[in-house]
Short mmCIF file of C-alpha atoms in Angstrom, two decimals:
data_model
loop_
_atom_site.label_atom_id
_atom_site.label_comp_id
_atom_site.label_asym_id
_atom_site.label_seq_id
_atom_site.Cartn_x
_atom_site.Cartn_y
_atom_site.Cartn_z
CA MET A 24 -10.91 31.14 -71.05
CA ASN A 25 -12.72 33.83 -73.03
CA SER A 26 -15.57 36.02 -71.78
CA LYS A 27 -18.25 33.81 -73.36
CA GLN A 28 -16.97 30.72 -71.57
CA LYS A 29 -16.76 32.63 -68.28
CA ARG A 30 -20.40 33.70 -68.65
CA LYS A 31 -21.52 30.10 -69.26
CA LEU A 32 -19.56 28.97 -66.18
CA LYS A 33 -21.23 31.59 -64.02
CA ILE A 34 -24.65 30.53 -65.25
CA LEU A 35 -23.84 26.86 -64.56
CA ILE A 36 -22.63 27.67 -61.03
CA ALA A 37 -25.80 29.71 -60.38
CA ILE A 38 -28.00 26.82 -61.54
CA MET A 39 -26.09 24.38 -59.32
CA LEU A 40 -26.50 26.69 -56.31
CA ILE A 41 -30.24 26.95 -56.94
CA LEU A 42 -30.57 23.17 -57.21
CA LEU A 43 -28.50 22.66 -54.07
CA THR A 44 -30.63 25.17 -52.14
CA ALA A 45 -33.83 23.45 -53.31
CA MET A 46 -32.50 20.04 -52.26
CA ILE A 47 -31.54 21.30 -48.80
CA SER A 48 -34.94 22.97 -48.37
CA ALA A 49 -36.77 19.79 -49.43
CA TYR A 50 -34.71 17.69 -47.02
CA LEU A 51 -35.40 20.04 -44.10
CA THR A 52 -39.12 20.10 -44.91
CA PHE A 53 -39.25 16.29 -45.03
CA PHE A 54 -37.38 16.04 -41.72
CA GLU A 55 -39.73 18.45 -39.98
CA MET A 56 -42.83 16.69 -41.32
CA ARG A 57 -41.47 13.34 -40.16
CA LYS A 58 -40.73 14.82 -36.75
CA MET A 59 -44.26 16.23 -36.51
CA ARG A 60 -45.77 12.85 -37.45
CA THR A 61 -43.70 11.18 -34.73
CA ILE A 62 -44.81 13.72 -32.12
CA THR A 63 -48.44 13.38 -33.15
CA LYS A 64 -48.29 9.58 -32.92
CA THR A 65 -46.71 9.80 -29.47
CA GLN A 66 -49.39 12.23 -28.32
CA VAL A 67 -52.18 9.96 -29.55
CA GLU A 68 -50.68 6.94 -27.81
CA THR A 69 -50.17 8.95 -24.62
CA GLU A 70 -53.74 10.21 -24.61
CA ARG A 71 -54.93 6.61 -24.45
CA ILE A 72 -53.27 5.94 -21.12
CA VAL A 73 -52.85 9.26 -19.34
CA GLU A 74 -55.51 10.24 -16.82
CA THR A 75 -58.30 12.09 -18.58
CA ARG A 76 -60.89 14.27 -16.88
CA TYR A 77 -63.92 15.49 -18.77
CA MET A 78 -67.53 16.37 -18.21
CA LEU A 79 -70.26 14.74 -20.21
CA PRO A 80 -72.07 17.15 -22.54
CA ASP A 81 -75.11 19.02 -21.27
CA GLN A 82 -77.48 16.58 -22.89
CA ASN A 83 -81.13 15.79 -22.45
CA PRO A 84 -81.57 14.48 -18.86
CA ASN A 85 -83.95 11.83 -20.21
CA PRO A 86 -81.89 9.21 -22.08
CA SER A 87 -83.30 7.41 -25.09
CA ILE A 88 -83.88 4.24 -23.04
CA ASP A 89 -86.40 4.57 -20.20
CA THR A 90 -85.41 1.47 -18.26
CA ILE A 91 -82.19 -0.51 -18.34
CA ARG A 92 -80.10 -2.83 -16.19
CA LEU A 93 -76.69 -3.94 -17.38
CA ALA A 94 -75.60 -7.54 -16.77
CA VAL A 95 -72.88 -6.66 -14.28
CA LYS A 96 -71.71 -9.07 -11.59
CA ASN A 97 -71.32 -7.65 -8.10
CA ILE A 98 -68.20 -8.24 -5.98
CA GLU A 99 -68.24 -7.82 -2.20
CA GLN A 100 -65.39 -5.87 -0.64
CA ASN A 101 -65.57 -7.81 2.64
CA PRO A 102 -63.88 -9.50 4.28
CA GLU A 103 -60.59 -8.85 2.47
CA LEU A 104 -61.04 -5.11 1.82
CA PRO A 105 -63.21 -3.65 4.61
CA THR A 106 -62.48 -0.06 3.53
CA GLY A 107 -61.75 -0.75 -0.14
CA CYS A 108 -65.08 0.07 -1.78
CA GLU A 109 -63.45 2.22 -4.47
CA ILE A 110 -60.98 -0.38 -5.73
CA THR A 111 -63.65 -3.10 -5.46
CA ALA A 112 -65.99 -0.96 -7.57
CA LEU A 113 -63.23 -0.68 -10.16
CA CYS A 114 -62.81 -4.46 -10.06
CA ILE A 115 -66.55 -4.83 -10.75
CA ALA A 116 -66.28 -2.59 -13.82
CA LEU A 117 -63.13 -4.28 -15.14
CA ASN A 118 -64.69 -7.71 -14.85
CA TYR A 119 -67.77 -6.47 -16.70
CA TYR A 120 -65.60 -5.76 -19.74
CA GLN A 121 -63.27 -8.75 -19.20
CA PRO A 122 -64.98 -11.45 -17.09
CA ASP A 123 -62.78 -13.04 -14.41
CA SER A 124 -59.79 -10.98 -15.53
CA ILE A 125 -58.62 -9.64 -12.14
CA ASP A 126 -59.48 -10.12 -8.47
CA LYS A 127 -60.00 -7.23 -6.05
CA VAL A 128 -57.05 -8.01 -3.76
CA THR A 129 -54.54 -8.24 -6.61
CA LEU A 130 -55.97 -5.05 -8.10
CA SER A 131 -55.56 -3.31 -4.75
CA ASP A 132 -52.11 -4.65 -3.89
CA LYS A 133 -50.54 -4.18 -7.31
CA TYR A 134 -52.20 -1.17 -8.92
CA LEU A 135 -53.78 1.09 -6.25
CA PRO A 136 -51.62 4.05 -5.10
CA GLN A 137 -51.62 4.07 -1.29
CA GLY A 138 -50.22 6.43 1.34
CA ALA A 139 -50.28 7.21 5.04
CA ILE A 140 -53.25 9.13 6.44
CA GLY A 141 -52.22 12.71 7.12
CA GLU A 142 -49.29 12.55 4.71
CA VAL A 143 -51.00 12.25 1.33
CA SER A 144 -54.06 13.62 -0.45
CA PRO A 145 -57.09 11.49 -1.39
CA GLU A 146 -56.64 12.99 -4.86
CA THR A 147 -53.34 11.14 -5.29
CA CYS A 148 -53.47 8.07 -3.00
CA PHE A 149 -55.76 5.79 -1.06
CA LEU A 150 -55.61 6.98 2.55
CA GLY A 151 -54.29 4.12 4.64
CA ASP A 152 -54.71 0.45 3.81
CA PRO A 153 -57.99 -0.88 2.33
CA LYS A 154 -57.26 -4.22 3.99
CA THR A 155 -57.79 -2.63 7.42
CA THR A 156 -60.78 -1.02 9.11
CA GLU A 157 -58.62 2.05 9.75
CA GLY A 158 -58.34 2.88 6.04
CA LEU A 159 -60.34 5.85 4.82
CA GLY A 160 -60.64 5.85 1.04
CA CYS A 161 -59.74 7.88 -2.04
CA HIS A 162 -61.17 10.16 -4.68
CA ALA A 163 -61.85 9.59 -8.36
CA PRO A 164 -58.36 10.48 -9.75
CA VAL A 165 -56.79 7.66 -7.71
CA ILE A 166 -59.11 5.08 -9.26
CA VAL A 167 -58.38 6.51 -12.70
CA GLN A 168 -54.68 6.02 -11.98
CA ALA A 169 -55.25 2.48 -10.68
CA ALA A 170 -57.18 1.59 -13.85
CA ASN A 171 -54.47 3.07 -16.08
CA ASN A 172 -51.80 1.21 -14.09
CA TYR A 173 -53.68 -2.02 -14.76
CA PHE A 174 -54.26 -1.33 -18.46
CA ASN A 175 -50.63 -0.35 -19.01
CA ASP A 176 -49.30 -3.40 -17.18
CA GLN A 177 -51.58 -5.72 -19.15
CA GLY A 178 -50.84 -4.01 -22.45
CA LEU A 179 -54.50 -3.17 -22.98
CA ASP A 180 -54.54 -0.16 -25.27
CA ASP A 181 -58.17 -0.53 -26.36
CA TYR A 182 -59.62 0.86 -23.11
CA THR A 183 -59.77 4.45 -21.87
CA VAL A 184 -60.74 5.50 -18.35
CA TYR A 185 -62.37 8.88 -17.76
CA ASP A 186 -62.78 10.99 -14.63
CA LEU A 187 -66.31 12.41 -14.89
CA THR A 188 -66.03 14.54 -11.76
CA GLY A 189 -68.34 17.54 -12.00
CA THR A 190 -70.76 15.88 -14.41
CA PRO A 191 -74.42 16.71 -13.60
CA PHE A 192 -76.19 13.83 -11.88
CA VAL A 193 -78.79 13.20 -14.60
CA ASN A 194 -76.17 13.13 -17.35
CA LEU A 195 -74.66 9.93 -15.95
CA PHE A 196 -77.70 7.92 -17.05
CA GLN A 197 -76.77 8.17 -20.73
CA GLU A 198 -73.47 6.41 -20.01
CA VAL A 199 -75.43 3.44 -18.64
CA ALA A 200 -77.79 3.61 -21.63
CA ASN A 201 -74.67 3.33 -23.81
CA GLY A 202 -73.67 0.13 -22.00
CA ASN A 203 -71.05 1.60 -19.65
CA PRO A 204 -71.34 1.06 -15.88
CA VAL A 205 -70.41 4.18 -13.88
CA LEU A 206 -68.46 4.28 -10.62
CA MET A 207 -70.17 6.84 -8.36
CA TRP A 208 -69.06 8.36 -5.06
CA THR A 209 -72.07 8.63 -2.76
CA ALA A 210 -72.54 7.92 0.95
CA GLY A 211 -72.73 4.72 2.96
CA GLY A 212 -76.07 4.77 4.74
CA THR A 213 -76.06 8.42 5.77
CA ASP A 214 -74.62 11.61 4.33
CA ALA A 215 -70.83 11.80 4.44
CA THR A 216 -70.50 14.58 7.02
CA GLN A 217 -67.56 13.70 9.32
CA GLU A 218 -64.54 15.47 7.91
CA TYR A 219 -60.85 14.72 8.36
CA GLN A 220 -58.46 17.60 7.70
CA TRP A 221 -54.70 18.03 7.52
CA GLU A 222 -52.09 20.08 5.69
CA ILE A 223 -49.69 18.93 2.97
CA ASN A 224 -47.05 21.29 1.59
CA GLY A 225 -49.01 24.29 2.80
CA GLU A 226 -52.29 23.13 1.27
CA ASN A 227 -55.37 22.08 3.26
CA VAL A 228 -56.54 18.54 2.53
CA SER A 229 -59.86 17.09 3.63
CA PHE A 230 -61.72 13.81 3.41
CA LEU A 231 -65.36 13.14 4.27
CA ASN A 232 -65.89 9.99 6.29
CA ASN A 233 -68.58 7.50 5.31
CA GLU A 234 -68.30 8.25 1.62
CA HIS A 235 -68.99 5.16 -0.44
CA CYS A 236 -68.26 4.13 -4.01
CA ARG A 237 -70.59 1.84 -5.93
CA VAL A 238 -71.31 1.04 -9.56
CA LEU A 239 -74.36 2.44 -11.33
CA VAL A 240 -75.63 -0.32 -13.65
CA GLY A 241 -79.26 0.61 -14.27
CA TYR A 242 -82.15 3.00 -13.81
CA ASP A 243 -85.92 3.23 -14.18
CA MET A 244 -87.05 6.67 -15.33
CA THR A 245 -90.72 5.87 -14.57
CA GLU A 246 -90.11 4.68 -11.00
CA GLY A 247 -87.34 7.19 -10.35
CA THR A 248 -84.93 4.49 -9.15
CA LEU A 249 -81.30 3.57 -9.70
CA THR A 250 -79.75 0.10 -9.66
CA PHE A 251 -76.24 -0.44 -8.31
CA CYS A 252 -73.71 -3.17 -7.84
CA ASP A 253 -72.76 -2.29 -4.28
CA PRO A 254 -69.48 -3.64 -2.81
CA LYS A 255 -71.06 -3.57 0.65
CA SER A 256 -74.07 -5.66 -0.35
CA PRO A 257 -74.30 -9.46 -0.63
CA ASP A 258 -76.96 -9.01 -3.31
CA ASN A 259 -76.00 -8.71 -6.93
CA TYR A 260 -78.24 -5.67 -7.46
CA THR A 261 -79.35 -2.93 -5.09
CA THR A 262 -82.14 -0.58 -6.11
CA VAL A 263 -82.65 2.80 -4.41
CA LYS A 264 -84.55 6.01 -5.05
CA ALA A 265 -82.60 8.40 -7.25
CA SER A 266 -83.50 11.23 -4.87
CA GLU A 267 -81.55 9.46 -2.09
CA VAL A 268 -78.40 9.35 -4.21
CA GLN A 269 -78.30 12.75 -5.87
CA GLY A 270 -77.65 14.77 -2.68
CA PRO A 271 -74.65 12.75 -1.46
CA TYR A 272 -73.25 12.56 -5.00
CA GLU A 273 -73.33 16.34 -5.36
CA ASN A 274 -72.06 16.94 -1.80
CA LEU A 275 -68.98 14.87 -2.62
CA GLY A 276 -68.23 16.99 -5.68
CA GLY A 277 -70.00 14.87 -8.27
CA GLN A 278 -67.24 12.26 -8.45
CA ALA A 279 -67.63 9.51 -11.02
CA VAL A 280 -65.46 7.33 -13.25
CA VAL A 281 -66.29 5.40 -16.41
CA ILE A 282 -64.38 3.05 -18.70
CA HIS A 283 -64.84 3.04 -22.46
CA LYS A 284 -63.73 0.30 -24.81
CA ILE A 285 -62.20 1.92 -27.87
CA LYS A 286 -64.04 0.81 -30.99
CA ASP A 287 -62.19 -0.44 -34.05
CA LEU A 288 -62.37 2.39 -36.57
CA ASN A 289 -62.32 -0.15 -39.37
CA GLN A 290 -65.55 -1.76 -38.25
#
């Protein structure tokens, strides 16, 4: 092989190496992009079902609609769930979106996290048994979890449940104006002042007795009233002064939960 042939061979080898390097680089880039798309899809799917806490934006306290009452059907917690106002309130909301889809006892037995009083936090479990008068209750994150447990079990991926805890009182009205009933933690009859306290893993846990969860379904800005579906009431609607609700709501940390039906982006 003469020098000219050797030079051509070197050039050919160099070209082949360049092409091989380009092919390897393209393959690695494709693999990484595919991996990123897979991760993104998983994250989107997870965000639909994982507990989500957010505060409504600091919007105008006067919603666009002055008076509204959603067509929500009340469900009484008694006699089956004497201390289960929270899970009954969730049942009211679920049946608003899907009429006659679930009963309160099944929802409580199958989907509500429960634990022994003094051993668990109301942020993670219902304290005691809602079927007994000795049960205490739970906070908003537990109801979010119960709702997600139900949606996941039923394969319902077009609903998202939000923990609105910390949302200013007046901002909740816009949710109702948008057609979404809101679960609110207030007080049953009087302010929730009796406090239970214990320690779990070195952390102090407390629960205010007489707290009560009901579903905000309407308001009248002119009259200054709110309309609820109240698990403790035999009436379908209960109307009270907004001023009587705001204090207990704020004293309990502004706890609220709402369910949104995900709209079809193609519509």
